[in-house]
Coordinates of C-alpha atoms in Angstrom, one line a residue:
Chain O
X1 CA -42.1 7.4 47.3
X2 CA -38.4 8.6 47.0
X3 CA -37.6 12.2 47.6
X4 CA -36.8 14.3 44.1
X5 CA -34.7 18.0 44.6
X6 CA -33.0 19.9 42.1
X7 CA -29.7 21.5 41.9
X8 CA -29.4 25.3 40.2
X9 CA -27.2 23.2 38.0
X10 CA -30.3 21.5 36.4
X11 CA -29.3 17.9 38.4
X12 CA -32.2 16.3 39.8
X13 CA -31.1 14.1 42.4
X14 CA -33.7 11.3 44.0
X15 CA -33.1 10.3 47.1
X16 CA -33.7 6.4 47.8
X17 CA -32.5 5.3 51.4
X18 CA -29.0 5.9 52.0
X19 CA -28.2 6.5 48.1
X20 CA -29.2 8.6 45.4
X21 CA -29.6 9.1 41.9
X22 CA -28.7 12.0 39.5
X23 CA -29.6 13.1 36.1
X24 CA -29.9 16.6 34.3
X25 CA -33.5 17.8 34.5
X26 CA -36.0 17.8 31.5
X27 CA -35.5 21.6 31.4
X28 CA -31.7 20.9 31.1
X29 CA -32.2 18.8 27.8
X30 CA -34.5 20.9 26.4
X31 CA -31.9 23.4 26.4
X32 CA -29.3 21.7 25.2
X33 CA -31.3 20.5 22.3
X34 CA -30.0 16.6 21.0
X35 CA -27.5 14.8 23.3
X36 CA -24.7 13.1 21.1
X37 CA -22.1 12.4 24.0
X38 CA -22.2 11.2 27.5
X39 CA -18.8 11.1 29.8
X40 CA -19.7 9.5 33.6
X41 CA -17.7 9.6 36.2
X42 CA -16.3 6.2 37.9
X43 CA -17.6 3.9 40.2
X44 CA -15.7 4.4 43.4
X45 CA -14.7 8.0 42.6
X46 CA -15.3 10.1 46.0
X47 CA -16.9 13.9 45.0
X48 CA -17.6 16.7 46.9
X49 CA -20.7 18.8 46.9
X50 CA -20.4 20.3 43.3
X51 CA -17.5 18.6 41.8
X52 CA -17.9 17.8 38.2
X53 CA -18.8 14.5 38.3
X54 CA -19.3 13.8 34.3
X55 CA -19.7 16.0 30.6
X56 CA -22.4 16.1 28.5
X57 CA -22.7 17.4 25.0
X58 CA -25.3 18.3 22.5
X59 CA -24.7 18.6 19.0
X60 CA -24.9 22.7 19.7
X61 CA -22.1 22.8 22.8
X62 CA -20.3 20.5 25.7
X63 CA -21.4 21.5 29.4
X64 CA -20.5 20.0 32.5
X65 CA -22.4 17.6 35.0
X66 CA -21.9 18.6 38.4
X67 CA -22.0 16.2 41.9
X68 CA -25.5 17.8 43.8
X69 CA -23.9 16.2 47.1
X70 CA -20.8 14.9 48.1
X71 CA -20.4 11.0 48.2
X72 CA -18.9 8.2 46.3
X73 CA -20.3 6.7 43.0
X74 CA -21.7 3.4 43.3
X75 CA -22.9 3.1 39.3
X76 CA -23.1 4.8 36.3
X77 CA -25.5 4.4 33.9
X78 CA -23.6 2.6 31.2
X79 CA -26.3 2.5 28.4
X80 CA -25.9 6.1 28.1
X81 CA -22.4 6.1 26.4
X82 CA -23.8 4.0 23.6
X83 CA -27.2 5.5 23.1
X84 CA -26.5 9.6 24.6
X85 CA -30.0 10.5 23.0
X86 CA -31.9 8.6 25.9
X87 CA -31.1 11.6 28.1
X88 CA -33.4 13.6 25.4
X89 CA -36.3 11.1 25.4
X90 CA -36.1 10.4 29.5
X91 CA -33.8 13.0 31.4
X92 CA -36.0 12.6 34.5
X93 CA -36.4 8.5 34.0
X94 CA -34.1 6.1 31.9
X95 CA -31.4 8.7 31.0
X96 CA -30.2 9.1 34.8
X97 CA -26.4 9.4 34.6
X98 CA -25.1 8.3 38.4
X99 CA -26.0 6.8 41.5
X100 CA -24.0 8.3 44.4
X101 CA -23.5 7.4 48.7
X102 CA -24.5 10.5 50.7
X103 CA -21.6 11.5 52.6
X104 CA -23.5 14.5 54.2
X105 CA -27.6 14.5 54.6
X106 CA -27.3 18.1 55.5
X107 CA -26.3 19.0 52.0
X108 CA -29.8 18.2 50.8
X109 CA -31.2 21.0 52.7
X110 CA -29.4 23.3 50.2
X111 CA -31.2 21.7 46.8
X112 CA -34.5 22.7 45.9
X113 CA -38.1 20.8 45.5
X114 CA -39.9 20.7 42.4
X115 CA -42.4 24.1 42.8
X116 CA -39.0 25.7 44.2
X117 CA -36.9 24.6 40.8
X118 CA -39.8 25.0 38.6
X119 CA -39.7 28.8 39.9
X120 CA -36.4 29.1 39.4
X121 CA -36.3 28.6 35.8
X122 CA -39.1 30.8 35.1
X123 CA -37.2 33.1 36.2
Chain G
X1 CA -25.2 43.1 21.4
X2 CA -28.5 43.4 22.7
X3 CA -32.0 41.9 20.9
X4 CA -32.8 45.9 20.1
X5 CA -29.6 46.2 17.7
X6 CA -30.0 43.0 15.8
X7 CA -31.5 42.8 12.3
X8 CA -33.6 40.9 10.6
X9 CA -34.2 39.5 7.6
X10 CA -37.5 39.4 5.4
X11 CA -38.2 35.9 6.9
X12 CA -37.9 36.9 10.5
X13 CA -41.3 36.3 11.2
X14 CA -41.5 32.9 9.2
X15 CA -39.1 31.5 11.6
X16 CA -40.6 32.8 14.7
X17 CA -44.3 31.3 13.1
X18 CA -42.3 28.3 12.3
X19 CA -41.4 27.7 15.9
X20 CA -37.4 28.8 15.1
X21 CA -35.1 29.3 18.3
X22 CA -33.9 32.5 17.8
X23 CA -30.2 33.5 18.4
X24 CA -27.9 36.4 17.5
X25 CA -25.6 35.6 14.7
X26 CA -23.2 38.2 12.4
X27 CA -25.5 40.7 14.0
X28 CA -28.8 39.5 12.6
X29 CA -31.4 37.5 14.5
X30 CA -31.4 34.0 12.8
X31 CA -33.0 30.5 14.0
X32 CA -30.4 28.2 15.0
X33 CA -33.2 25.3 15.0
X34 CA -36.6 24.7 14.6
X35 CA -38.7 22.3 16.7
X36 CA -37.8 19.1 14.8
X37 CA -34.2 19.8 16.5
X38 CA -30.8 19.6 14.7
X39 CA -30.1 16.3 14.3
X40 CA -33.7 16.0 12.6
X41 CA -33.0 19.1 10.3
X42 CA -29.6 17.6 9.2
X43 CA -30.5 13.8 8.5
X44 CA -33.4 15.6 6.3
X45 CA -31.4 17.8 4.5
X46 CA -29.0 14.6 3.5
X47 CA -32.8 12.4 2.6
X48 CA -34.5 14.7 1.5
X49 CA -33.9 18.5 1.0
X50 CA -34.0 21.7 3.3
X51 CA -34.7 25.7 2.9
X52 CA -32.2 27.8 4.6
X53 CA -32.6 31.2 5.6
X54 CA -29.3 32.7 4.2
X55 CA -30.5 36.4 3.3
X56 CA -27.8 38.0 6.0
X57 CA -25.4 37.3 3.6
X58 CA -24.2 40.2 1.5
X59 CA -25.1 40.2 -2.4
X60 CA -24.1 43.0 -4.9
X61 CA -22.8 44.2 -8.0
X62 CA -19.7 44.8 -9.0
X63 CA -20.1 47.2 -11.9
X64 CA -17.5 48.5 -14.7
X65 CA -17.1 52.3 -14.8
X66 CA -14.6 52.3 -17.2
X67 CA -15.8 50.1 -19.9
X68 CA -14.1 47.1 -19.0
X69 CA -14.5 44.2 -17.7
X70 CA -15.2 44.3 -14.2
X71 CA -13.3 41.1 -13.7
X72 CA -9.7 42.1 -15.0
X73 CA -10.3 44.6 -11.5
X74 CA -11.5 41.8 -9.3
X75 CA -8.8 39.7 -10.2
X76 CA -6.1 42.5 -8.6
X77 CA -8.1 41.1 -4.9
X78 CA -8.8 37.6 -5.5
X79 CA -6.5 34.5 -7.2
X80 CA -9.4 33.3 -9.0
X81 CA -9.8 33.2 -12.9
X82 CA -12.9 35.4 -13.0
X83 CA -12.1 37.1 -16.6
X84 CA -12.5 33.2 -17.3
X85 CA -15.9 33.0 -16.5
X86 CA -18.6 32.6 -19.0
X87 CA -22.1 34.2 -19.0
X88 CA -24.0 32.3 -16.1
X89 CA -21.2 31.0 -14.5
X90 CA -20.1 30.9 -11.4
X91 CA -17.3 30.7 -9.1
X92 CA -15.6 30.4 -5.2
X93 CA -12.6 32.5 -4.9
X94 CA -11.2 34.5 -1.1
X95 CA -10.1 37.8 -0.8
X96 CA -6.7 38.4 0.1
X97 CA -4.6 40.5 2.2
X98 CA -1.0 41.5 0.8
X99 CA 1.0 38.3 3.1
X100 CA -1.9 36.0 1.2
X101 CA -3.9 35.6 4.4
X102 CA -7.7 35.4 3.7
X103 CA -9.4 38.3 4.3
X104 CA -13.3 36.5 3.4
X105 CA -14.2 33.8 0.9
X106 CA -16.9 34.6 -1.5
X107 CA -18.8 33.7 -4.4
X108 CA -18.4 35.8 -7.4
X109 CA -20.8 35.3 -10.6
X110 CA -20.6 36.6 -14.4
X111 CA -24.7 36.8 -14.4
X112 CA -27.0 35.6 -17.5
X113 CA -26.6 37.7 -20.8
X114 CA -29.5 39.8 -19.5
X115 CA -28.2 41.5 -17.0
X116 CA -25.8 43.0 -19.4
X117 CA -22.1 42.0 -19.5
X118 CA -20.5 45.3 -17.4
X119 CA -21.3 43.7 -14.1
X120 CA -20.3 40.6 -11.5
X121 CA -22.5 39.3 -9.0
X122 CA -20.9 38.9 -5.5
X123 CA -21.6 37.1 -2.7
X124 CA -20.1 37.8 0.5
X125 CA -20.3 36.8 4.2
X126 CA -22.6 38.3 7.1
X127 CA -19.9 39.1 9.1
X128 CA -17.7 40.6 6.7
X129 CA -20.2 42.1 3.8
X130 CA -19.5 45.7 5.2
X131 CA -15.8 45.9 5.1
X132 CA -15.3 43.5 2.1
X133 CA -17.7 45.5 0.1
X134 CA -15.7 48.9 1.4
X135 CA -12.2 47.4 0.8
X136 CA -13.2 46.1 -2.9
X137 CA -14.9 49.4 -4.0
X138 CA -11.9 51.8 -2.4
X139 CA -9.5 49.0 -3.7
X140 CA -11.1 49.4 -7.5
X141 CA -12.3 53.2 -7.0
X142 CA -12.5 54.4 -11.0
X143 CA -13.0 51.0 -12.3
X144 CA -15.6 49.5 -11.0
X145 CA -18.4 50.5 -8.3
X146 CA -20.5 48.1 -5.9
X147 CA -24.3 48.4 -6.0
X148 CA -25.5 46.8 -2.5
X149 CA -28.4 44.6 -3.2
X150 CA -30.5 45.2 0.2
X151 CA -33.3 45.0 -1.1
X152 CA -32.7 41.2 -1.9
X153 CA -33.0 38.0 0.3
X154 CA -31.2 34.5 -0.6
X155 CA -32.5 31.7 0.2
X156 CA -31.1 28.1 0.0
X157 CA -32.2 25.0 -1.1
X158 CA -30.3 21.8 -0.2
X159 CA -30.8 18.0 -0.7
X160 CA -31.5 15.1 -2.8
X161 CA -35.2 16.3 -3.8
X162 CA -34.0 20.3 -3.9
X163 CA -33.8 19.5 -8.2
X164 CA -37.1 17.8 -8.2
X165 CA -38.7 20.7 -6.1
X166 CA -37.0 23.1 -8.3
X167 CA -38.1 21.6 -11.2
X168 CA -41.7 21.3 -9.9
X169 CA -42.0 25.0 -9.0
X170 CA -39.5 26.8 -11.3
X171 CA -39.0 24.8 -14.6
X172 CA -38.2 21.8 -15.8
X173 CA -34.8 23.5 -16.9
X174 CA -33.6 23.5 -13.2
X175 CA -33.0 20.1 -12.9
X176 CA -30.1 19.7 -15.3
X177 CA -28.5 23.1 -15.3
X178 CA -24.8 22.7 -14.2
X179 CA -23.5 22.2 -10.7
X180 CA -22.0 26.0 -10.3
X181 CA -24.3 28.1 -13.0
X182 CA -27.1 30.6 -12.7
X183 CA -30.4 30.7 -14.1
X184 CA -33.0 33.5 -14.4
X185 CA -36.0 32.3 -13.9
X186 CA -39.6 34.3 -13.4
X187 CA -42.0 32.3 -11.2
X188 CA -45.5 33.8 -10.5
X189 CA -44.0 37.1 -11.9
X190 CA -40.8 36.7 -9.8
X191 CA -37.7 37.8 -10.4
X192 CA -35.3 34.5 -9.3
X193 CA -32.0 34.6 -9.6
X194 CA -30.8 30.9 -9.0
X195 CA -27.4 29.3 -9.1
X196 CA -26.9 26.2 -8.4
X197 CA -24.8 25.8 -5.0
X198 CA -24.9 25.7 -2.0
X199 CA -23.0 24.8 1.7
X200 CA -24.3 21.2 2.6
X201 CA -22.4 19.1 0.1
X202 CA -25.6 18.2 -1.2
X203 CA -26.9 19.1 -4.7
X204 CA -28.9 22.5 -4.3
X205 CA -29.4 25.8 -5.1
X206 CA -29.2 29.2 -3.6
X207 CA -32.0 31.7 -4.6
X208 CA -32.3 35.7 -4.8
X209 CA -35.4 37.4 -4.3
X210 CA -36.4 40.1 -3.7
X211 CA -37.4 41.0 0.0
X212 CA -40.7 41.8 -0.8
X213 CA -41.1 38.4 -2.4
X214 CA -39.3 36.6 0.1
X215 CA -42.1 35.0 2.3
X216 CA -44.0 34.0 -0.5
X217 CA -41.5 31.9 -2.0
X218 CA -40.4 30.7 1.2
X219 CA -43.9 29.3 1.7
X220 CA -44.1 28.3 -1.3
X221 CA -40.5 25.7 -1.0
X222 CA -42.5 24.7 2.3
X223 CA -45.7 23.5 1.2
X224 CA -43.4 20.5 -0.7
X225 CA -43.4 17.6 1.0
X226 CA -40.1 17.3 0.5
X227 CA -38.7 20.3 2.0
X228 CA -38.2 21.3 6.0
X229 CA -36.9 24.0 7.1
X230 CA -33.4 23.9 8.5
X231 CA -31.4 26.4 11.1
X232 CA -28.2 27.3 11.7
X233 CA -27.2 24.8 13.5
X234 CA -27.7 21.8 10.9
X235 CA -26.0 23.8 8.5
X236 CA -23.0 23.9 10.5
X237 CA -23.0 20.3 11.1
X238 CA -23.6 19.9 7.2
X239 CA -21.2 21.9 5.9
X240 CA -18.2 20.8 8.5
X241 CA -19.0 16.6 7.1
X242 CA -19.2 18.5 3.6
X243 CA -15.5 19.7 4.5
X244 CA -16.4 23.1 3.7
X245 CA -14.6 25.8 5.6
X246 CA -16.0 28.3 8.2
X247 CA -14.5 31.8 7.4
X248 CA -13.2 33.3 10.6
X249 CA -12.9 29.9 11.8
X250 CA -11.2 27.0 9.1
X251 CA -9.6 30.2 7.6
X252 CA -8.8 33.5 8.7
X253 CA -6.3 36.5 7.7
X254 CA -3.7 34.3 9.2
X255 CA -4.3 31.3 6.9
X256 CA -3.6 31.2 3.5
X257 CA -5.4 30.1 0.3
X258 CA -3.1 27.0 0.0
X259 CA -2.8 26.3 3.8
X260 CA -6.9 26.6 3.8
X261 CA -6.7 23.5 1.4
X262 CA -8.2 26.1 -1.3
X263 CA -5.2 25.8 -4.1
X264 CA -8.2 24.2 -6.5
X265 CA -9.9 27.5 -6.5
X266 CA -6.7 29.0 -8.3
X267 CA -7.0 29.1 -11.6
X268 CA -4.0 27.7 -13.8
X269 CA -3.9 31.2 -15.4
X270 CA -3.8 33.1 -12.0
X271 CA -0.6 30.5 -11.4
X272 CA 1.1 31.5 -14.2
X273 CA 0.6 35.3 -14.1
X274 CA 0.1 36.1 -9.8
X275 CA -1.4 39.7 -9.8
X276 CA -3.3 38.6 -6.6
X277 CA -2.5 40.0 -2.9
X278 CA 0.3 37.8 -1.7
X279 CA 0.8 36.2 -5.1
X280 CA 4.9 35.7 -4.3
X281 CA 3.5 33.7 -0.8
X282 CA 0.5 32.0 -2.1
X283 CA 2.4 30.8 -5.5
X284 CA 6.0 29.7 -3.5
X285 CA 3.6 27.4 -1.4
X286 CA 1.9 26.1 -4.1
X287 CA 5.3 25.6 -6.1
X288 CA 7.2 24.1 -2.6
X289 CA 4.2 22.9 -0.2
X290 CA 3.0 25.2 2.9
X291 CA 4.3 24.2 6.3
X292 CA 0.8 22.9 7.4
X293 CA -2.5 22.2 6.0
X294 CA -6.2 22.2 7.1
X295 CA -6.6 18.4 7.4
X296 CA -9.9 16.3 8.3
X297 CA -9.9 15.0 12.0
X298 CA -11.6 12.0 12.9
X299 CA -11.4 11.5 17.0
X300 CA -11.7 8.2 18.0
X301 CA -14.5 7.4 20.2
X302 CA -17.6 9.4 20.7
X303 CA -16.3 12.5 22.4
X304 CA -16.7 15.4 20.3
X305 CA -13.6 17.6 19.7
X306 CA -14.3 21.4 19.6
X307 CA -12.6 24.3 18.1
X308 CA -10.1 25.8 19.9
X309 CA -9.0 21.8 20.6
X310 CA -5.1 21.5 20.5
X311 CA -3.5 18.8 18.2
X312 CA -0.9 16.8 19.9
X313 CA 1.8 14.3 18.3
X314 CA 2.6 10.9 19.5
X315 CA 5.5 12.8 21.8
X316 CA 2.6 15.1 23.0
X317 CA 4.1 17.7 21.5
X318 CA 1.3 20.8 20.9
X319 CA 1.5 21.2 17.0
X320 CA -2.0 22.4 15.8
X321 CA -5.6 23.3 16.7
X322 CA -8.6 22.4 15.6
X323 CA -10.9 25.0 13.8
X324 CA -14.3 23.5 13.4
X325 CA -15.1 20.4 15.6
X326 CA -18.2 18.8 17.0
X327 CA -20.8 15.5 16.0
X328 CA -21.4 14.5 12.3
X329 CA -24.7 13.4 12.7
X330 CA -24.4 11.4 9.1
X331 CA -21.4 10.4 10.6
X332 CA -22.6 8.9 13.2
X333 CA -19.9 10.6 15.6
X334 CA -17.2 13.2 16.2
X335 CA -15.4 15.3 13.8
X336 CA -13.5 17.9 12.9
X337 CA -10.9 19.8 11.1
X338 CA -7.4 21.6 12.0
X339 CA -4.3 22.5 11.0
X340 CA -1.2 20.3 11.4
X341 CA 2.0 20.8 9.7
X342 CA 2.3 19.3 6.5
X343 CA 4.1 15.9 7.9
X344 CA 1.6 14.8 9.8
X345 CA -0.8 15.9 7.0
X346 CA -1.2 12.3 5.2
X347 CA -4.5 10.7 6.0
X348 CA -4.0 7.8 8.2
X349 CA -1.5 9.7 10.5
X350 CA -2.1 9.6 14.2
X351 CA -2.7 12.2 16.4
X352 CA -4.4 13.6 19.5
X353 CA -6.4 16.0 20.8
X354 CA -6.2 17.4 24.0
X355 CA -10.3 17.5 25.5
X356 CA -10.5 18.6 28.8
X357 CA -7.0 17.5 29.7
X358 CA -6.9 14.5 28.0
X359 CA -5.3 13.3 24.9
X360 CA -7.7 11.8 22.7
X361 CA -6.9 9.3 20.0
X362 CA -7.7 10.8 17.0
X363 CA -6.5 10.0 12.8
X364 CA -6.1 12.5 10.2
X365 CA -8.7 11.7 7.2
X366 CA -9.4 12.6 3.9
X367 CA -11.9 15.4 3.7
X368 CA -15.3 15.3 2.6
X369 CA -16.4 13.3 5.5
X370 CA -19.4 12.6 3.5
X371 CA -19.3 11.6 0.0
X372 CA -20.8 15.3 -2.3
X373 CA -24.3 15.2 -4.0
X374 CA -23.3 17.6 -6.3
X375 CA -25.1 17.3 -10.0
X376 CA -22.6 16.2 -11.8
X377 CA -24.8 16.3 -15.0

């Protein structure tokens, strides 16, 4: 099974061989209440760690989407810009926004696992 | 301001039963949403017909002391035609600073022959009920007093079905009484004081009771089928397609009636005579045309444009701002309003609007953004 961490940017980030997959968490929708507007970032664009790698915006306020690791963007989840409200019904599933190289493996270390990111928004 | 200073109103604990998401707003503890979320709340209250929460606004009389009438002193703050009003009518006017700048926008009411003809019924904003109601009753000291009515809640009712509920609950008599009147109704030994308006663009009503009697008639409005209740947020999003301004936002002390888009509340009298604050600035715009306009923005695409946006020309030039901006779930996508100067004011014209440093595509449009529901008789 592919690894899942999270970000203290409410990203999850799954980890699937050599690339991985970010979305805001199901914490981070419920938050921002009904998604009407996805931007992504483009294929081929190189981030660092924490870049903003895309926008998102509820009907309440806009809030940036930011790179978990460094790497390049190898696809963006297109279906998003027509139908933004998939991130409500599926944050963790269908509404992933980018799949990404990792440039650095050591930069995982620094995310969190589930129990870890569960804790942290209790707090 | 922390959660210990804010207050509440006599539905507080409705909301919280009701599942509402608290935030602070105007210094009162109000639900921006309940569970069914706000695109849910808003698509009902255009289907169908929502209850609104609006008791932080501030109601009171406005009460002759010298024997006249109360609105030949209201119209020395307001450009309104209020000595025009008839017995149960009721209408939207702004108060005014001396340079015409709008100081609040309000709802002023000559009440039903019951409550005796020495006294208007006023309707202010949260945020500004405290020094509006200060500034009229210095302003009109030995004419007229204000009687704060805090021990009164205001509810709203808003959509489609809001006349058929009304008529269900409080009379058949609701259903056809004119778009901008008041009725007083008693219901279940209730003292109602209804007017039909509201701040959706929907047809509606808006609905004093008193505190005590608050919940119940709340509960009441609920238990229709036909009625949800609806938080903060929807009735931004309903009153922005609606084309309604924002005080403090679409207008301000730096914005003036005309500029606002707000000449239609002047009435032909006040043209003629002035006798307002500002009256030589407000009446030379409305004579020549003010050098910009609140206008209707409609961004292209699907990237909502917020306030605080700036308005660009086709040279990039910065030459306005948007006021209210976000998604128009009716709509169906972004929009906004703003002020551009008064060329680029026509509907049609193009502009752009700088969102996160870049220039969206955007077209000035006709406001409503959604056509009004108003009964129309």
């Amino acid at each position: 099974m592919a690894e899942r961490k999270y970000s203290e940017e409410h990203e999850w980030i799954e980890i699937d061989g050599d690339i991985a997959t970010v979305g805001i968490t199901n914490h981070a929708q419920e938050q921002l209440g009904d998604i009407v507007f996805v931007e992504l970032p483009e294929v081929g664009a190189t981030l660092n760690k924490d870049d903003e790698a895309g926008v998102v915006e509820s009907v309440k306020a806009a809030s940036e989407v930011y790179a978990p690791i460094g790497g390049e963007i190898t696809e963006v989840n297109e279906a998003l810009t027509d139908n933004p409200g998939t991130v409500n019904e599926d944050a963790e599933g269908d509404g992933w926004f980018f799949k990404m190289t990792i440039a650095d493996p050591g930069e995982l270390k620094d995310l969190m696992s589930e129990s870890e990111y569960k804790d942290f928004i209790e707090d | 301001m922390t959660e210990e200073s804010l207050k509440t109103t006599p539905l507080n604990a409705l909301h919280r039963e009701l599942g509402g998401k608290m935030v602070p707003f105007a210094g009162y503890d109000m639900p921006v949403q309940y569970p069914a979320g706000i695109l849910k709340e808003h698509t009902h209250t255009r289907e169908a017909a929502g209850l609104f929460d609006v008791s932080h606004m501030g109601q009171a009389w406005l009460i002759s002391e010298d024997g006249t009438d109360p609105a030949i002193a209201l119209e020395t703050l307001v450009p309104a035609d209020v000595q025009g009003l008839t017995a149960g009518q009721q209408r939207y006017s702004q108060l005014l600073n001396d340079q015409g700048g709008i100081l609040d926008d309000l709802m002023v009411t000559r009440p039903v022959a019951d409550f005796g003809t020495d006294r208007l019924y006023l309707v202010v904003n949260a945020a500004c009920k405290d020094q509006d109601l200060t500034l009229i009753a210095d302003a009109l000291k030995g004419r007229v007093r204000v009687e704060r009515l805090e021990d009164r809640a205001l509810v709203a009712l808003q959509g489609p079905k809001a006349a058929e509920v009304a008529a269900k609950l409080f009379g058949a008599d609701l259903a056809t009484m004119p778009f901008m009147s008041q009725a007083r109704v008693s219901w279940d030994s209730v003292d109602l004081w209804i007017s039909r308006s509201g701040y959706t663009g929907e047809d509606g009503y808006e609905i004093s009771v008193s505190n005590a009697d608050a919940e119940k008639l709340a509960r009441a409005l609920l238990a229709e089928d036909a009625v949800a209740p609806i938080g903060l947020g929807a009735r931004d999003s309903l009153r922005l397609e609606a084309g309604l301004c924002l005080y403090g936002h679409d207008i301000d002390e730096t914005t003036t009636p005309v500029e606002g888009g707000l000449t239609w509340s002047i009435g032909k009298r006040r043209r003629a005579e002035g006798g307002f604050p500002g009256a030589d600035t407000v009446l030379a715009q409305i004579a020549d045309g003010a050098s910009r306009k609140r206008v209707g923005v409609q961004p292209e695409g699907r990237a909502p444009a917020r306030e605080g946006s700036k308005i660009q020309n086709a040279a990039g030039d910065s030459v306005g701002v948007i006021t209210s901006g976000g998604f128009g779930p009716t709509v169906g996508g972004p929009v906004a309003m703003g002020y551009v100067p008064s060329d680029l004011a026509k509907p049609g014209t193009e502009i752009f609007l700088s969102v996160r440093g870049k220039a969206l595509p955007a077209k000035v449009v006709k406001l409503p953004f959604v056509p009004p529901g108003f009964y129309r008789g």
